[in-house]
CSV table of C-alpha atoms in Angstrom, one decimal:
chain,number,residue,atom,x,y,z
A,1,MET,CA,-16.8,24.6,-8.5
A,2,LEU,CA,-15.7,23.5,-11.7
A,3,THR,CA,-14.3,25.8,-13.8
A,4,GLY,CA,-17.2,25.6,-16.9
A,5,GLY,CA,-19.0,22.6,-15.4
A,6,PRO,CA,-22.3,21.9,-13.7
A,7,SER,CA,-23.8,23.0,-10.2
A,8,SER,CA,-26.1,20.5,-10.2
A,9,THR,CA,-27.2,17.7,-12.1
A,10,GLU,CA,-30.5,20.1,-13.2
A,11,SER,CA,-28.3,22.9,-14.8
A,12,VAL,CA,-25.9,20.1,-16.6
A,13,ASN,CA,-28.8,19.1,-18.5
A,14,ARG,CA,-29.2,22.6,-19.8
A,15,GLY,CA,-27.5,24.6,-22.2
A,16,PRO,CA,-26.6,23.8,-26.3
A,17,PHE,CA,-24.6,21.0,-25.5
A,18,LEU,CA,-25.7,18.3,-27.3
A,19,THR,CA,-23.3,16.3,-24.3
A,20,ASP,CA,-23.6,16.3,-20.7
A,21,VAL,CA,-20.0,14.4,-20.0
A,22,ALA,CA,-18.0,13.6,-23.1
A,23,VAL,CA,-15.6,10.6,-21.6
A,24,VAL,CA,-12.5,10.3,-23.7
A,25,GLY,CA,-11.1,7.0,-22.6
A,26,GLY,CA,-13.1,3.2,-22.4
A,27,GLY,CA,-11.2,1.3,-19.9
A,28,VAL,CA,-11.9,0.4,-16.7
A,29,VAL,CA,-12.1,4.2,-15.9
A,30,GLY,CA,-14.2,5.8,-18.3
A,31,LEU,CA,-16.4,3.8,-18.0
A,32,ALA,CA,-17.0,3.7,-14.2
A,33,VAL,CA,-17.0,7.3,-14.8
A,34,ALA,CA,-18.9,7.0,-17.8
A,35,TRP,CA,-21.9,3.9,-14.7
A,36,ARG,CA,-21.6,7.4,-12.3
A,37,CYS,CA,-22.4,9.8,-14.1
A,38,ALA,CA,-25.4,7.9,-16.1
A,39,ALA,CA,-26.3,6.8,-13.4
A,40,ARG,CA,-27.0,10.4,-12.2
A,41,GLY,CA,-29.0,11.4,-14.6
A,42,LEU,CA,-26.6,13.3,-17.2
A,43,ARG,CA,-26.3,12.3,-20.7
A,44,VAL,CA,-22.8,10.3,-21.5
A,45,VAL,CA,-20.7,9.6,-24.5
A,46,VAL,CA,-17.3,7.4,-24.1
A,47,HIS,CA,-15.1,7.7,-27.4
A,48,ASP,CA,-12.9,4.8,-27.6
A,49,PRO,CA,-12.0,3.0,-31.2
A,50,ALA,CA,-11.5,-0.3,-28.9
A,51,PRO,CA,-13.4,0.0,-25.1
A,52,GLY,CA,-11.3,-2.4,-22.8
A,53,SER,CA,-8.6,-3.2,-25.2
A,54,GLY,CA,-5.3,-0.5,-23.2
A,55,ALA,CA,-4.0,-1.2,-20.2
A,56,SER,CA,-7.2,-2.8,-18.6
A,57,ARG,CA,-6.5,-5.7,-21.0
A,58,VAL,CA,-3.5,-6.8,-19.7
A,59,ALA,CA,-3.7,-5.8,-16.0
A,60,ALA,CA,-3.8,-8.7,-13.7
A,61,GLY,CA,-6.8,-6.9,-11.2
A,62,MET,CA,-4.7,-7.0,-8.1
A,63,LEU,CA,-6.6,-5.0,-5.6
A,64,SER,CA,-3.6,-4.4,-3.3
A,65,PRO,CA,-3.8,-1.1,-0.7
A,66,VAL,CA,-0.7,-3.4,1.2
A,67,ALA,CA,0.9,-4.5,-1.2
A,68,GLU,CA,0.9,-2.0,-3.5
A,69,ALA,CA,2.1,0.9,-0.7
A,70,TYR,CA,5.9,2.1,-2.0
A,71,PHE,CA,8.5,4.2,0.6
A,72,GLY,CA,7.5,7.5,0.3
A,73,GLU,CA,4.2,7.7,-1.2
A,74,HIS,CA,1.7,7.9,1.6
A,75,GLU,CA,-0.9,10.4,-0.2
A,76,LEU,CA,-0.6,7.3,-2.4
A,77,THR,CA,-0.9,5.0,0.3
A,78,GLY,CA,-4.1,7.1,1.6
A,79,LEU,CA,-6.1,7.0,-1.5
A,80,LEU,CA,-5.3,3.0,-2.4
A,81,ALA,CA,-7.2,2.7,1.1
A,82,ALA,CA,-10.1,4.5,0.6
A,83,SER,CA,-10.7,3.3,-2.9
A,84,ALA,CA,-10.0,-0.6,-1.7
A,85,ALA,CA,-12.6,-0.2,1.6
A,86,ARG,CA,-15.2,0.8,-1.4
A,87,TRP,CA,-14.6,-2.0,-3.6
A,88,PRO,CA,-17.0,-3.8,-1.5
A,89,ALA,CA,-20.1,-2.4,-2.3
A,90,PHE,CA,-18.9,-0.7,-5.6
A,91,ALA,CA,-18.9,-4.7,-6.2
A,92,ALA,CA,-22.3,-5.3,-4.6
A,93,GLU,CA,-23.8,-2.3,-7.2
A,94,LEU,CA,-21.9,-3.4,-10.2
A,95,THR,CA,-23.2,-6.5,-10.5
A,96,GLU,CA,-26.3,-5.6,-9.7
A,97,ALA,CA,-26.5,-2.9,-12.1
A,98,ALA,CA,-25.0,-5.7,-14.8
A,99,GLY,CA,-26.3,-8.7,-14.0
A,100,THR,CA,-23.0,-10.2,-14.4
A,101,GLY,CA,-19.8,-11.0,-12.2
A,102,PHE,CA,-16.6,-10.4,-12.2
A,103,GLY,CA,-14.6,-12.1,-10.5
A,104,TYR,CA,-14.8,-10.0,-7.4
A,105,ARG,CA,-12.3,-12.7,-4.9
A,106,THR,CA,-11.9,-11.9,-1.4
A,107,GLU,CA,-8.9,-14.6,-0.5
A,108,GLY,CA,-6.4,-12.4,0.2
A,109,THR,CA,-2.6,-12.3,-1.0
A,110,LEU,CA,0.7,-13.6,0.8
A,111,VAL,CA,3.4,-11.5,-0.1
A,112,VAL,CA,6.4,-14.3,0.2
A,113,GLY,CA,10.2,-14.4,-0.6
A,114,LEU,CA,12.4,-17.8,-2.3
A,115,THR,CA,15.5,-16.7,-0.4
A,116,GLY,CA,17.1,-15.1,2.3
A,117,ASP,CA,18.1,-11.8,1.1
A,118,ASP,CA,14.2,-12.0,-0.7
A,119,LEU,CA,13.0,-12.5,2.3
A,120,ALA,CA,15.3,-9.4,3.8
A,121,GLU,CA,14.1,-7.3,1.3
A,122,ALA,CA,10.4,-8.6,2.0
A,123,ARG,CA,10.5,-7.6,5.7
A,124,ARG,CA,12.3,-4.2,5.1
A,125,LEU,CA,8.3,-3.1,2.7
A,126,TRP,CA,6.5,-4.6,5.7
A,127,SER,CA,7.8,-2.9,8.2
A,128,TYR,CA,7.3,-0.2,6.8
A,129,GLN,CA,3.5,-1.1,5.8
A,130,ARG,CA,2.7,-2.2,9.4
A,131,GLU,CA,4.3,1.3,10.4
A,132,LEU,CA,1.6,2.9,8.2
A,133,GLY,CA,-1.5,0.8,10.3
A,134,LEU,CA,-2.0,-1.0,7.2
A,135,PRO,CA,-3.3,-4.8,7.6
A,136,ILE,CA,-0.1,-7.2,7.0
A,137,THR,CA,0.7,-10.0,9.4
A,138,PRO,CA,3.9,-12.4,8.7
A,139,LEU,CA,3.9,-15.7,8.9
A,140,ARG,CA,6.3,-19.0,9.4
A,141,PRO,CA,7.0,-21.0,6.6
A,142,SER,CA,4.9,-23.6,8.0
A,143,GLU,CA,1.8,-21.2,8.6
A,144,LEU,CA,2.2,-20.3,4.6
A,145,ARG,CA,1.9,-24.1,3.5
A,146,ASP,CA,-1.1,-24.7,5.4
A,147,ARG,CA,-2.7,-21.7,4.0
A,148,GLU,CA,-1.1,-22.7,0.5
A,149,PRO,CA,0.1,-25.9,0.1
A,150,ALA,CA,1.7,-25.6,-3.6
A,151,LEU,CA,4.0,-23.0,-1.9
A,152,ALA,CA,7.3,-24.4,-2.6
A,153,PRO,CA,9.0,-25.3,0.5
A,154,ARG,CA,11.6,-23.5,-0.2
A,155,VAL,CA,10.1,-20.2,0.8
A,156,ARG,CA,11.5,-18.8,3.2
A,157,GLY,CA,8.7,-16.9,4.4
A,158,GLY,CA,6.3,-14.5,4.3
A,159,ALA,CA,3.3,-12.7,5.3
A,160,VAL,CA,-0.9,-12.4,4.9
A,161,ALA,CA,-2.8,-9.5,3.3
A,162,PRO,CA,-6.5,-9.9,3.8
A,163,GLY,CA,-8.1,-6.9,2.4
A,164,ASP,CA,-5.6,-7.2,-0.8
A,165,HIS,CA,-8.6,-8.6,-3.1
A,166,GLN,CA,-9.2,-9.0,-7.2
A,167,VAL,CA,-11.1,-8.6,-10.4
A,168,ASP,CA,-10.7,-10.2,-13.7
A,169,PRO,CA,-10.3,-6.8,-15.4
A,170,ARG,CA,-11.6,-8.1,-18.8
A,171,ARG,CA,-14.5,-9.2,-17.6
A,172,LEU,CA,-14.7,-6.2,-14.9
A,173,VAL,CA,-14.9,-3.4,-18.2
A,174,THR,CA,-17.8,-5.5,-20.0
A,175,ALA,CA,-19.7,-5.4,-16.9
A,176,LEU,CA,-19.1,-1.3,-16.8
A,177,ARG,CA,-20.0,-1.5,-20.6
A,178,THR,CA,-23.0,-2.8,-19.5
A,179,ALA,CA,-23.9,-0.9,-16.6
A,180,ALA,CA,-23.2,2.0,-18.2
A,181,GLU,CA,-24.8,1.3,-20.8
A,182,ARG,CA,-27.8,0.1,-19.4
A,183,ALA,CA,-27.8,3.9,-17.3
A,184,GLY,CA,-28.5,5.7,-21.0
A,185,ALA,CA,-24.4,6.3,-21.9
A,186,THR,CA,-23.7,5.8,-25.5
A,187,LEU,CA,-20.7,4.5,-26.7
A,188,VAL,CA,-18.9,5.3,-29.9
A,189,THR,CA,-16.0,3.5,-31.5
A,190,GLY,CA,-14.1,6.4,-33.1
A,191,SER,CA,-10.8,8.2,-31.9
A,192,VAL,CA,-10.7,11.7,-30.3
A,193,ARG,CA,-8.3,13.7,-31.7
A,194,ALA,CA,-8.8,16.7,-30.1
A,195,LEU,CA,-11.0,18.0,-26.8
A,196,SER,CA,-12.1,20.5,-29.4
A,197,GLU,CA,-14.0,18.1,-31.5
A,198,LEU,CA,-16.6,17.2,-28.7
A,199,ASP,CA,-19.3,19.3,-27.6
A,200,ALA,CA,-20.4,18.5,-24.3
A,201,ARG,CA,-20.2,20.7,-21.5
A,202,VAL,CA,-17.6,18.6,-19.2
A,203,THR,CA,-14.9,16.5,-21.0
A,204,VAL,CA,-13.0,13.4,-19.1
A,205,VAL,CA,-9.9,12.6,-20.0
A,206,ALA,CA,-9.5,8.9,-19.3
A,207,ALA,CA,-7.4,7.7,-22.1
A,208,GLY,CA,-4.6,5.6,-20.8
A,209,CYS,CA,-1.1,6.9,-22.2
A,210,GLY,CA,-3.4,8.8,-24.8
A,211,ALA,CA,-4.2,12.0,-22.5
A,212,ALA,CA,-0.5,13.5,-23.0
A,213,ALA,CA,-0.9,13.9,-26.4
A,214,LEU,CA,-4.6,15.2,-26.1
A,215,THR,CA,-4.0,17.5,-22.4
A,216,GLY,CA,0.2,18.1,-22.6
A,217,LEU,CA,-0.3,16.1,-19.0
A,218,PRO,CA,3.1,13.9,-18.3
A,219,VAL,CA,1.7,11.3,-18.8
A,220,ARG,CA,4.4,8.5,-20.1
A,221,PRO,CA,3.4,4.5,-21.4
A,222,VAL,CA,5.6,2.3,-18.8
A,223,LYS,CA,5.7,-0.9,-20.7
A,224,GLY,CA,4.4,-4.6,-18.7
A,225,GLN,CA,4.8,-8.0,-20.8
A,226,VAL,CA,1.9,-10.7,-18.5
A,227,LEU,CA,1.9,-14.3,-19.0
A,228,ARG,CA,-1.2,-16.0,-18.9
A,229,LEU,CA,-1.5,-20.3,-17.8
A,230,ARG,CA,-4.9,-22.6,-17.3
A,231,ALA,CA,-4.6,-24.9,-14.9
A,232,PRO,CA,-4.4,-29.2,-16.8
A,233,ASP,CA,-7.9,-30.7,-17.4
A,234,GLY,CA,-9.9,-27.7,-16.6
A,235,GLY,CA,-9.5,-27.4,-13.5
A,236,PRO,CA,-9.2,-24.6,-10.6
A,237,PRO,CA,-5.6,-23.5,-10.1
A,238,GLY,CA,-4.0,-25.5,-7.3
A,239,PHE,CA,-3.7,-22.4,-5.1
A,240,ARG,CA,-6.4,-19.6,-4.1
A,241,HIS,CA,-4.9,-16.8,-3.0
A,242,VAL,CA,-2.9,-14.1,-5.2
A,243,ILE,CA,0.7,-14.8,-4.2
A,244,ARG,CA,3.2,-11.6,-5.1
A,245,GLY,CA,7.0,-12.5,-4.2
A,246,TYR,CA,10.5,-12.3,-4.4
A,247,ALA,CA,12.1,-15.5,-5.9
A,248,ASP,CA,16.1,-14.8,-6.1
A,249,GLY,CA,15.2,-11.4,-6.3
A,250,GLU,CA,13.1,-11.2,-9.1
A,251,PRO,CA,9.6,-10.2,-8.2
A,252,VAL,CA,6.3,-11.4,-9.5
A,253,TYR,CA,2.8,-11.6,-8.5
A,254,LEU,CA,0.3,-14.6,-9.0
A,255,VAL,CA,-3.7,-14.3,-9.5
A,256,PRO,CA,-5.7,-17.7,-9.6
A,257,ARG,CA,-9.2,-17.1,-11.4
A,258,ASP,CA,-12.0,-19.5,-11.3
A,259,SER,CA,-12.0,-20.4,-14.6
A,260,GLY,CA,-8.4,-22.3,-14.8
A,261,GLU,CA,-6.5,-19.3,-15.6
A,262,VAL,CA,-3.9,-18.0,-14.1
A,263,VAL,CA,-2.2,-14.3,-14.6
A,264,VAL,CA,1.8,-13.8,-13.9
A,265,GLY,CA,3.2,-10.7,-14.0
A,266,ALA,CA,4.6,-8.4,-15.0
A,267,THR,CA,7.6,-6.2,-16.0
A,268,VAL,CA,8.2,-2.6,-15.1
A,269,GLU,CA,9.8,-0.9,-18.0
A,270,GLU,CA,10.5,2.6,-19.7
A,271,ARG,CA,9.4,1.8,-23.4
A,272,ALA,CA,6.8,2.3,-25.7
A,273,ASP,CA,6.6,-0.9,-27.3
A,274,THR,CA,5.0,-3.8,-27.1
A,275,ASP,CA,6.6,-6.6,-28.0
A,276,VAL,CA,6.9,-9.9,-26.1
A,277,THR,CA,10.5,-10.6,-25.5
A,278,ALA,CA,11.7,-14.1,-24.6
A,279,GLY,CA,13.6,-13.0,-21.9
A,280,ALA,CA,11.3,-11.5,-19.9
A,281,VAL,CA,8.7,-14.5,-20.7
A,282,LEU,CA,11.7,-16.4,-19.0
A,283,ARG,CA,12.3,-14.7,-15.9
A,284,LEU,CA,8.6,-14.5,-15.2
A,285,LEU,CA,8.1,-18.1,-15.8
A,286,ARG,CA,11.2,-19.2,-13.9
A,287,ALA,CA,9.7,-16.9,-10.3
A,288,ALA,CA,6.7,-18.3,-11.2
A,289,VAL,CA,7.8,-22.0,-11.1
A,290,ASP,CA,10.1,-21.4,-8.2
A,291,LEU,CA,7.2,-20.6,-5.9
A,292,VAL,CA,4.7,-22.3,-6.8
A,293,PRO,CA,6.0,-25.7,-8.8
A,294,GLU,CA,2.6,-26.8,-10.0
A,295,LEU,CA,3.1,-24.0,-12.5
A,296,ALA,CA,5.9,-25.7,-14.3
A,297,GLU,CA,3.3,-28.3,-15.8
A,298,TYR,CA,0.1,-25.0,-16.8
A,299,ASP,CA,-0.8,-24.0,-20.0
A,300,LEU,CA,1.1,-21.2,-21.7
A,301,VAL,CA,-2.1,-19.7,-23.6
A,302,GLU,CA,-1.0,-16.0,-23.7
A,303,ALA,CA,2.0,-14.0,-23.4
A,304,THR,CA,1.2,-10.3,-23.7
A,305,ALA,CA,2.2,-6.7,-23.5
A,306,GLY,CA,0.1,-3.5,-22.2
A,307,LEU,CA,1.5,0.0,-21.3
A,308,ARG,CA,0.9,1.8,-18.0
A,309,PRO,CA,0.1,5.5,-17.6
A,310,GLY,CA,3.0,6.6,-15.4
A,311,THR,CA,3.4,10.0,-14.1
A,312,PRO,CA,6.6,11.5,-12.8
A,313,ASP,CA,5.9,10.7,-9.3
A,314,ASN,CA,3.7,7.9,-9.9
A,315,ALA,CA,0.4,8.9,-8.8
A,316,PRO,CA,-2.9,9.8,-10.7
A,317,ILE,CA,-3.8,13.0,-12.2
A,318,LEU,CA,-7.3,13.6,-11.1
A,319,GLY,CA,-8.9,17.1,-11.4
A,320,PRO,CA,-9.6,20.4,-13.3
A,321,LEU,CA,-7.2,21.4,-16.1
A,322,PRO,CA,-5.6,24.6,-15.6
A,323,GLY,CA,-6.6,26.9,-18.5
A,324,ARG,CA,-9.6,24.9,-19.7
A,325,PRO,CA,-12.0,25.4,-19.0
A,326,GLY,CA,-14.5,22.3,-18.8
A,327,VAL,CA,-12.0,19.8,-19.1
A,328,LEU,CA,-10.8,17.0,-16.4
A,329,ALA,CA,-8.2,14.8,-16.0
A,330,ALA,CA,-8.7,11.6,-14.3
A,331,THR,CA,-5.7,9.0,-16.2
A,332,GLY,CA,-2.4,8.4,-15.1
A,333,HIS,CA,-2.5,5.8,-12.8
A,334,HIS,CA,-0.1,3.6,-13.5
A,335,ARG,CA,0.3,0.1,-11.3
A,336,HIS,CA,-3.2,1.4,-9.6
A,337,GLY,CA,-6.1,2.2,-12.2
A,338,ILE,CA,-8.5,-1.6,-11.3
A,339,VAL,CA,-8.1,-0.7,-7.5
A,340,LEU,CA,-8.7,3.0,-7.8
A,341,THR,CA,-11.4,3.0,-10.1
A,342,PRO,CA,-14.5,3.5,-7.6
A,343,VAL,CA,-13.0,6.3,-5.4
A,344,THR,CA,-11.9,8.2,-9.3
A,345,ALA,CA,-15.0,8.0,-10.5
A,346,ASP,CA,-16.9,8.5,-7.1
A,347,LEU,CA,-14.8,11.5,-6.7
A,348,VAL,CA,-14.8,13.3,-10.8
A,349,THR,CA,-18.0,12.0,-10.6
A,350,GLU,CA,-19.3,14.3,-7.5
A,351,LEU,CA,-17.3,16.8,-8.9
A,352,ILE,CA,-19.0,17.4,-12.7
A,353,VAL,CA,-22.5,17.2,-10.8
A,354,SER,CA,-21.6,19.5,-7.8
A,355,GLY,CA,-18.9,21.1,-8.3
A,356,ALA,CA,-18.1,20.0,-5.3
A,357,ALA,CA,-13.8,19.1,-5.1
A,358,ASP,CA,-13.0,16.2,-2.7
A,359,PRO,CA,-10.1,16.3,0.0
A,360,LEU,CA,-9.2,12.9,-1.3
A,361,LEU,CA,-8.1,14.9,-5.1
A,362,ALA,CA,-5.7,17.7,-3.2
A,363,PRO,CA,-2.5,15.6,-4.2
A,364,PHE,CA,-3.6,14.5,-7.3
A,365,THR,CA,-5.1,17.7,-9.5
A,366,PRO,CA,-3.2,18.3,-12.5
A,367,GLU,CA,-1.9,21.9,-10.8
A,368,ARG,CA,1.1,19.8,-9.2
A,369,PHE,CA,2.7,19.7,-12.4
A,370,ALA,CA,2.5,23.1,-13.6
A,371,ALA,CA,6.1,24.0,-13.0
A,372,SER,CA,8.9,21.1,-14.9
A,373,ALA,CA,8.6,17.9,-12.9
A,374,GLY,CA,12.1,16.1,-12.3
A,375,PRO,CA,12.9,12.3,-13.7
A,376,ALA,CA,10.2,9.4,-12.8
A,377,ARG,CA,11.3,7.4,-9.8
A,378,ARG,CA,11.4,3.8,-10.9
A,379,ARG,CA,9.7,1.0,-9.0
A,380,ARG,CA,11.5,-2.0,-8.0
A,381,HIS,CA,8.2,-4.5,-8.1
A,382,GLY,CA,6.9,-5.7,-11.2
């Protein structure tokens, strides 16, 4: 049972506290937790000075348990797959609760290599992913172009991950906020400088990089620069699948939206600034155009940078804080915040309501950082 927390919905609604659940952070994770908790009959207040303005705003929205599976991250891959499996039902329920869609698309993802060396690197990762039993199928160049004629003739080969989908995170924030407020949650647009300020039985820290100052957890900022293009004449992009690939050693992803937008990203930098640099824009655009040449004719409508909440092992921090009764962490999602939103919200809400910790939480609790953590591992893929 959660120390200092409720054992049932009935018990959480009693007592001297003004609020049952205070959620610190109004990104997709915090808003999803608020929605789930409010839907269970809890009194919920979300605290954020500018909801949706953090990592959620610059995220590409790829739901990629397969393409994001990396060497040595078996437990994280399992959590990604578990959350991705919840996304279809989560999307349907949220659409009904909010009364609006948010760009949930299921065409799948193509993973491609431009050169022989790029393809060799991609194949090495596919082999690992297939060993884990993940659904990814290699394709010949002709099969790739049958699926996406817009791909460059130079592309040497690739694979399809049919279960890797996408959403539009900016629209997702709007839908989650609407659903949470309709369920009875209250949004307070103010900063929280210390958790002691909050009068709540349970506090959920979903503040992204801000969780470090509030909790002492080893959450660090990882900078990512992202571009947004728009198809000419207001039409749809000339391709349907999410495309992830390597172009002369440069990793890049291309995410087409129904609105005509294409998201191009993203750098992975161990920095804490949000400056957009010419070099990053150049590298991303060169790689994008190498894979899909028509993008050279698209409008560049936005170049932005955000900060992902990284951890020493690249995995999220979920569960009760040792020595902090009634405080839960839901942070450190790094590049996986969007795909992990359903499972995070479900597991945290169930822990609050029933006190029961799902076995999925075990590898991701804050207790794993009780001893000093080693240096963070850097990922190659952007």
